[in-house]
Amino acid sequence: LYEAVVEADERVLLVQAGSEEPQGELVTGVTGETVEVARPLQIEPLREDLRRAYESGVRSVAVMLLHSYTFPRHEAAVKALCLDLGFTQVS
C-alpha cells in the first residue's frame, strides 16, 4: 500500500539499434548496455516534493526509477536525498 507518489523529473533510455540518434549523455550501464541520460535528475524540485511528504508524516520511501537495474546513479542520488531529509526507511 502507498500513501503518496512523488515523480522524479529525469529520463534514462536504453540505446538500441535503429532507435533515434541520442541527444543526451551516453553511459555504459553496469550490465554493459548503453543508456542515454536524456534528462538528468532534477534534484531540487524533488527535494521540495519529498520535504512536503516528510512534513506530512511519511517516514518510509520506496525508490523506483526506470532502467535503474543498469543505470543506478539516479536511484542512488534519490536515496541519499531521502536519508538527508530524515526518512528512516528507504528501499
JSON list of C-alpha atoms in Angstrom, two decimals:
[
{"chain": "A", "resi": 1, "resn": "LEU", "atom": "CA", "xyz": [0.00, 0.00, 0.00]},
{"chain": "A", "resi": 2, "resn": "TYR", "atom": "CA", "xyz": [1.14, 3.52, -0.64]},
{"chain": "A", "resi": 3, "resn": "GLU", "atom": "CA", "xyz": [0.11, 6.89, 0.65]},
{"chain": "A", "resi": 4, "resn": "ALA", "atom": "CA", "xyz": [1.62, 9.17, -1.97]},
{"chain": "A", "resi": 5, "resn": "VAL", "atom": "CA", "xyz": [3.56, 9.13, -5.22]},
{"chain": "A", "resi": 6, "resn": "VAL", "atom": "CA", "xyz": [6.31, 11.64, -5.99]},
{"chain": "A", "resi": 7, "resn": "GLU", "atom": "CA", "xyz": [7.62, 11.69, -9.53]},
{"chain": "A", "resi": 8, "resn": "ALA", "atom": "CA", "xyz": [11.29, 12.40, -10.22]},
{"chain": "A", "resi": 9, "resn": "ASP", "atom": "CA", "xyz": [11.94, 14.60, -13.24]},
{"chain": "A", "resi": 10, "resn": "GLU", "atom": "CA", "xyz": [14.52, 12.53, -15.15]},
{"chain": "A", "resi": 11, "resn": "ARG", "atom": "CA", "xyz": [14.67, 10.30, -18.20]},
{"chain": "A", "resi": 12, "resn": "VAL", "atom": "CA", "xyz": [17.00, 7.42, -18.97]},
{"chain": "A", "resi": 13, "resn": "LEU", "atom": "CA", "xyz": [16.58, 5.49, -22.23]},
{"chain": "A", "resi": 14, "resn": "LEU", "atom": "CA", "xyz": [18.10, 2.26, -23.47]},
{"chain": "A", "resi": 15, "resn": "VAL", "atom": "CA", "xyz": [20.04, 2.82, -26.68]},
{"chain": "A", "resi": 16, "resn": "GLN", "atom": "CA", "xyz": [19.04, 0.20, -29.24]},
{"chain": "A", "resi": 17, "resn": "ALA", "atom": "CA", "xyz": [19.95, -0.39, -32.87]},
{"chain": "A", "resi": 18, "resn": "GLY", "atom": "CA", "xyz": [17.65, 1.59, -35.11]},
{"chain": "A", "resi": 19, "resn": "SER", "atom": "CA", "xyz": [16.50, 3.98, -32.42]},
{"chain": "A", "resi": 20, "resn": "GLU", "atom": "CA", "xyz": [16.64, 7.74, -32.79]},
{"chain": "A", "resi": 21, "resn": "GLU", "atom": "CA", "xyz": [20.01, 9.49, -32.59]},
{"chain": "A", "resi": 22, "resn": "PRO", "atom": "CA", "xyz": [20.79, 10.05, -28.88]},
{"chain": "A", "resi": 23, "resn": "GLN", "atom": "CA", "xyz": [20.75, 13.68, -27.76]},
{"chain": "A", "resi": 24, "resn": "GLY", "atom": "CA", "xyz": [21.84, 13.21, -24.15]},
{"chain": "A", "resi": 25, "resn": "GLU", "atom": "CA", "xyz": [24.86, 11.79, -22.35]},
{"chain": "A", "resi": 26, "resn": "LEU", "atom": "CA", "xyz": [25.69, 8.19, -23.29]},
{"chain": "A", "resi": 27, "resn": "VAL", "atom": "CA", "xyz": [26.71, 5.91, -20.44]},
{"chain": "A", "resi": 28, "resn": "THR", "atom": "CA", "xyz": [27.59, 2.22, -20.25]},
{"chain": "A", "resi": 29, "resn": "GLY", "atom": "CA", "xyz": [25.42, 0.67, -17.60]},
{"chain": "A", "resi": 30, "resn": "VAL", "atom": "CA", "xyz": [26.51, -1.97, -15.09]},
{"chain": "A", "resi": 31, "resn": "THR", "atom": "CA", "xyz": [25.04, -4.65, -17.38]},
{"chain": "A", "resi": 32, "resn": "GLY", "atom": "CA", "xyz": [27.08, -3.42, -20.34]},
{"chain": "A", "resi": 33, "resn": "GLU", "atom": "CA", "xyz": [24.06, -1.87, -22.04]},
{"chain": "A", "resi": 34, "resn": "THR", "atom": "CA", "xyz": [24.36, 1.66, -23.37]},
{"chain": "A", "resi": 35, "resn": "VAL", "atom": "CA", "xyz": [21.90, 4.12, -21.91]},
{"chain": "A", "resi": 36, "resn": "GLU", "atom": "CA", "xyz": [21.15, 7.71, -22.79]},
{"chain": "A", "resi": 37, "resn": "VAL", "atom": "CA", "xyz": [20.59, 10.18, -19.98]},
{"chain": "A", "resi": 38, "resn": "ALA", "atom": "CA", "xyz": [18.04, 12.15, -21.96]},
{"chain": "A", "resi": 39, "resn": "ARG", "atom": "CA", "xyz": [17.09, 14.31, -18.96]},
{"chain": "A", "resi": 40, "resn": "PRO", "atom": "CA", "xyz": [19.36, 14.45, -15.91]},
{"chain": "A", "resi": 41, "resn": "LEU", "atom": "CA", "xyz": [17.79, 14.07, -12.47]},
{"chain": "A", "resi": 42, "resn": "GLN", "atom": "CA", "xyz": [16.31, 17.38, -11.32]},
{"chain": "A", "resi": 43, "resn": "ILE", "atom": "CA", "xyz": [17.13, 17.13, -7.62]},
{"chain": "A", "resi": 44, "resn": "GLU", "atom": "CA", "xyz": [15.84, 20.46, -6.26]},
{"chain": "A", "resi": 45, "resn": "PRO", "atom": "CA", "xyz": [12.16, 20.08, -7.28]},
{"chain": "A", "resi": 46, "resn": "LEU", "atom": "CA", "xyz": [12.32, 16.51, -5.95]},
{"chain": "A", "resi": 47, "resn": "ARG", "atom": "CA", "xyz": [13.79, 17.78, -2.66]},
{"chain": "A", "resi": 48, "resn": "GLU", "atom": "CA", "xyz": [10.78, 20.06, -2.20]},
{"chain": "A", "resi": 49, "resn": "ASP", "atom": "CA", "xyz": [8.26, 17.30, -3.01]},
{"chain": "A", "resi": 50, "resn": "LEU", "atom": "CA", "xyz": [9.96, 14.86, -0.64]},
{"chain": "A", "resi": 51, "resn": "ARG", "atom": "CA", "xyz": [10.27, 17.50, 2.08]},
{"chain": "A", "resi": 52, "resn": "ARG", "atom": "CA", "xyz": [6.49, 18.05, 1.91]},
{"chain": "A", "resi": 53, "resn": "ALA", "atom": "CA", "xyz": [5.90, 14.29, 2.16]},
{"chain": "A", "resi": 54, "resn": "TYR", "atom": "CA", "xyz": [8.18, 14.10, 5.18]},
{"chain": "A", "resi": 55, "resn": "GLU", "atom": "CA", "xyz": [6.43, 17.04, 6.85]},
{"chain": "A", "resi": 56, "resn": "SER", "atom": "CA", "xyz": [3.09, 15.29, 6.31]},
{"chain": "A", "resi": 57, "resn": "GLY", "atom": "CA", "xyz": [4.33, 12.35, 8.38]},
{"chain": "A", "resi": 58, "resn": "VAL", "atom": "CA", "xyz": [5.67, 9.94, 5.77]},
{"chain": "A", "resi": 59, "resn": "ARG", "atom": "CA", "xyz": [8.82, 8.17, 7.00]},
{"chain": "A", "resi": 60, "resn": "SER", "atom": "CA", "xyz": [9.23, 5.25, 4.55]},
{"chain": "A", "resi": 61, "resn": "VAL", "atom": "CA", "xyz": [10.12, 5.62, 0.88]},
{"chain": "A", "resi": 62, "resn": "ALA", "atom": "CA", "xyz": [10.43, 3.11, -1.96]},
{"chain": "A", "resi": 63, "resn": "VAL", "atom": "CA", "xyz": [12.55, 4.49, -4.81]},
{"chain": "A", "resi": 64, "resn": "MET", "atom": "CA", "xyz": [11.85, 3.03, -8.27]},
{"chain": "A", "resi": 65, "resn": "LEU", "atom": "CA", "xyz": [13.24, 4.51, -11.47]},
{"chain": "A", "resi": 66, "resn": "LEU", "atom": "CA", "xyz": [13.10, 3.01, -14.95]},
{"chain": "A", "resi": 67, "resn": "HIS", "atom": "CA", "xyz": [16.28, 1.23, -16.11]},
{"chain": "A", "resi": 68, "resn": "SER", "atom": "CA", "xyz": [17.93, 1.51, -12.69]},
{"chain": "A", "resi": 69, "resn": "TYR", "atom": "CA", "xyz": [18.98, -2.15, -12.99]},
{"chain": "A", "resi": 70, "resn": "THR", "atom": "CA", "xyz": [21.67, -0.99, -15.42]},
{"chain": "A", "resi": 71, "resn": "PHE", "atom": "CA", "xyz": [21.97, 2.73, -14.52]},
{"chain": "A", "resi": 72, "resn": "PRO", "atom": "CA", "xyz": [21.58, 3.04, -10.72]},
{"chain": "A", "resi": 73, "resn": "ARG", "atom": "CA", "xyz": [23.10, 6.54, -10.39]},
{"chain": "A", "resi": 74, "resn": "HIS", "atom": "CA", "xyz": [19.79, 8.40, -10.21]},
{"chain": "A", "resi": 75, "resn": "GLU", "atom": "CA", "xyz": [18.25, 5.97, -7.71]},
{"chain": "A", "resi": 76, "resn": "ALA", "atom": "CA", "xyz": [21.35, 6.26, -5.50]},
{"chain": "A", "resi": 77, "resn": "ALA", "atom": "CA", "xyz": [21.06, 10.07, -5.59]},
{"chain": "A", "resi": 78, "resn": "VAL", "atom": "CA", "xyz": [17.37, 9.90, -4.63]},
{"chain": "A", "resi": 79, "resn": "LYS", "atom": "CA", "xyz": [18.14, 7.51, -1.77]},
{"chain": "A", "resi": 80, "resn": "ALA", "atom": "CA", "xyz": [20.85, 9.84, -0.45]},
{"chain": "A", "resi": 81, "resn": "LEU", "atom": "CA", "xyz": [18.42, 12.76, -0.65]},
{"chain": "A", "resi": 82, "resn": "CYS", "atom": "CA", "xyz": [15.75, 10.82, 1.26]},
{"chain": "A", "resi": 83, "resn": "LEU", "atom": "CA", "xyz": [18.17, 9.89, 4.02]},
{"chain": "A", "resi": 84, "resn": "ASP", "atom": "CA", "xyz": [19.39, 13.50, 4.19]},
{"chain": "A", "resi": 85, "resn": "LEU", "atom": "CA", "xyz": [15.80, 14.68, 4.65]},
{"chain": "A", "resi": 86, "resn": "GLY", "atom": "CA", "xyz": [15.32, 12.28, 7.57]},
{"chain": "A", "resi": 87, "resn": "PHE", "atom": "CA", "xyz": [13.34, 9.38, 6.11]},
{"chain": "A", "resi": 88, "resn": "THR", "atom": "CA", "xyz": [14.02, 6.36, 8.32]},
{"chain": "A", "resi": 89, "resn": "GLN", "atom": "CA", "xyz": [13.25, 3.59, 5.81]},
{"chain": "A", "resi": 90, "resn": "VAL", "atom": "CA", "xyz": [14.43, 3.90, 2.21]},
{"chain": "A", "resi": 91, "resn": "SER", "atom": "CA", "xyz": [14.41, 1.00, -0.23]}
]
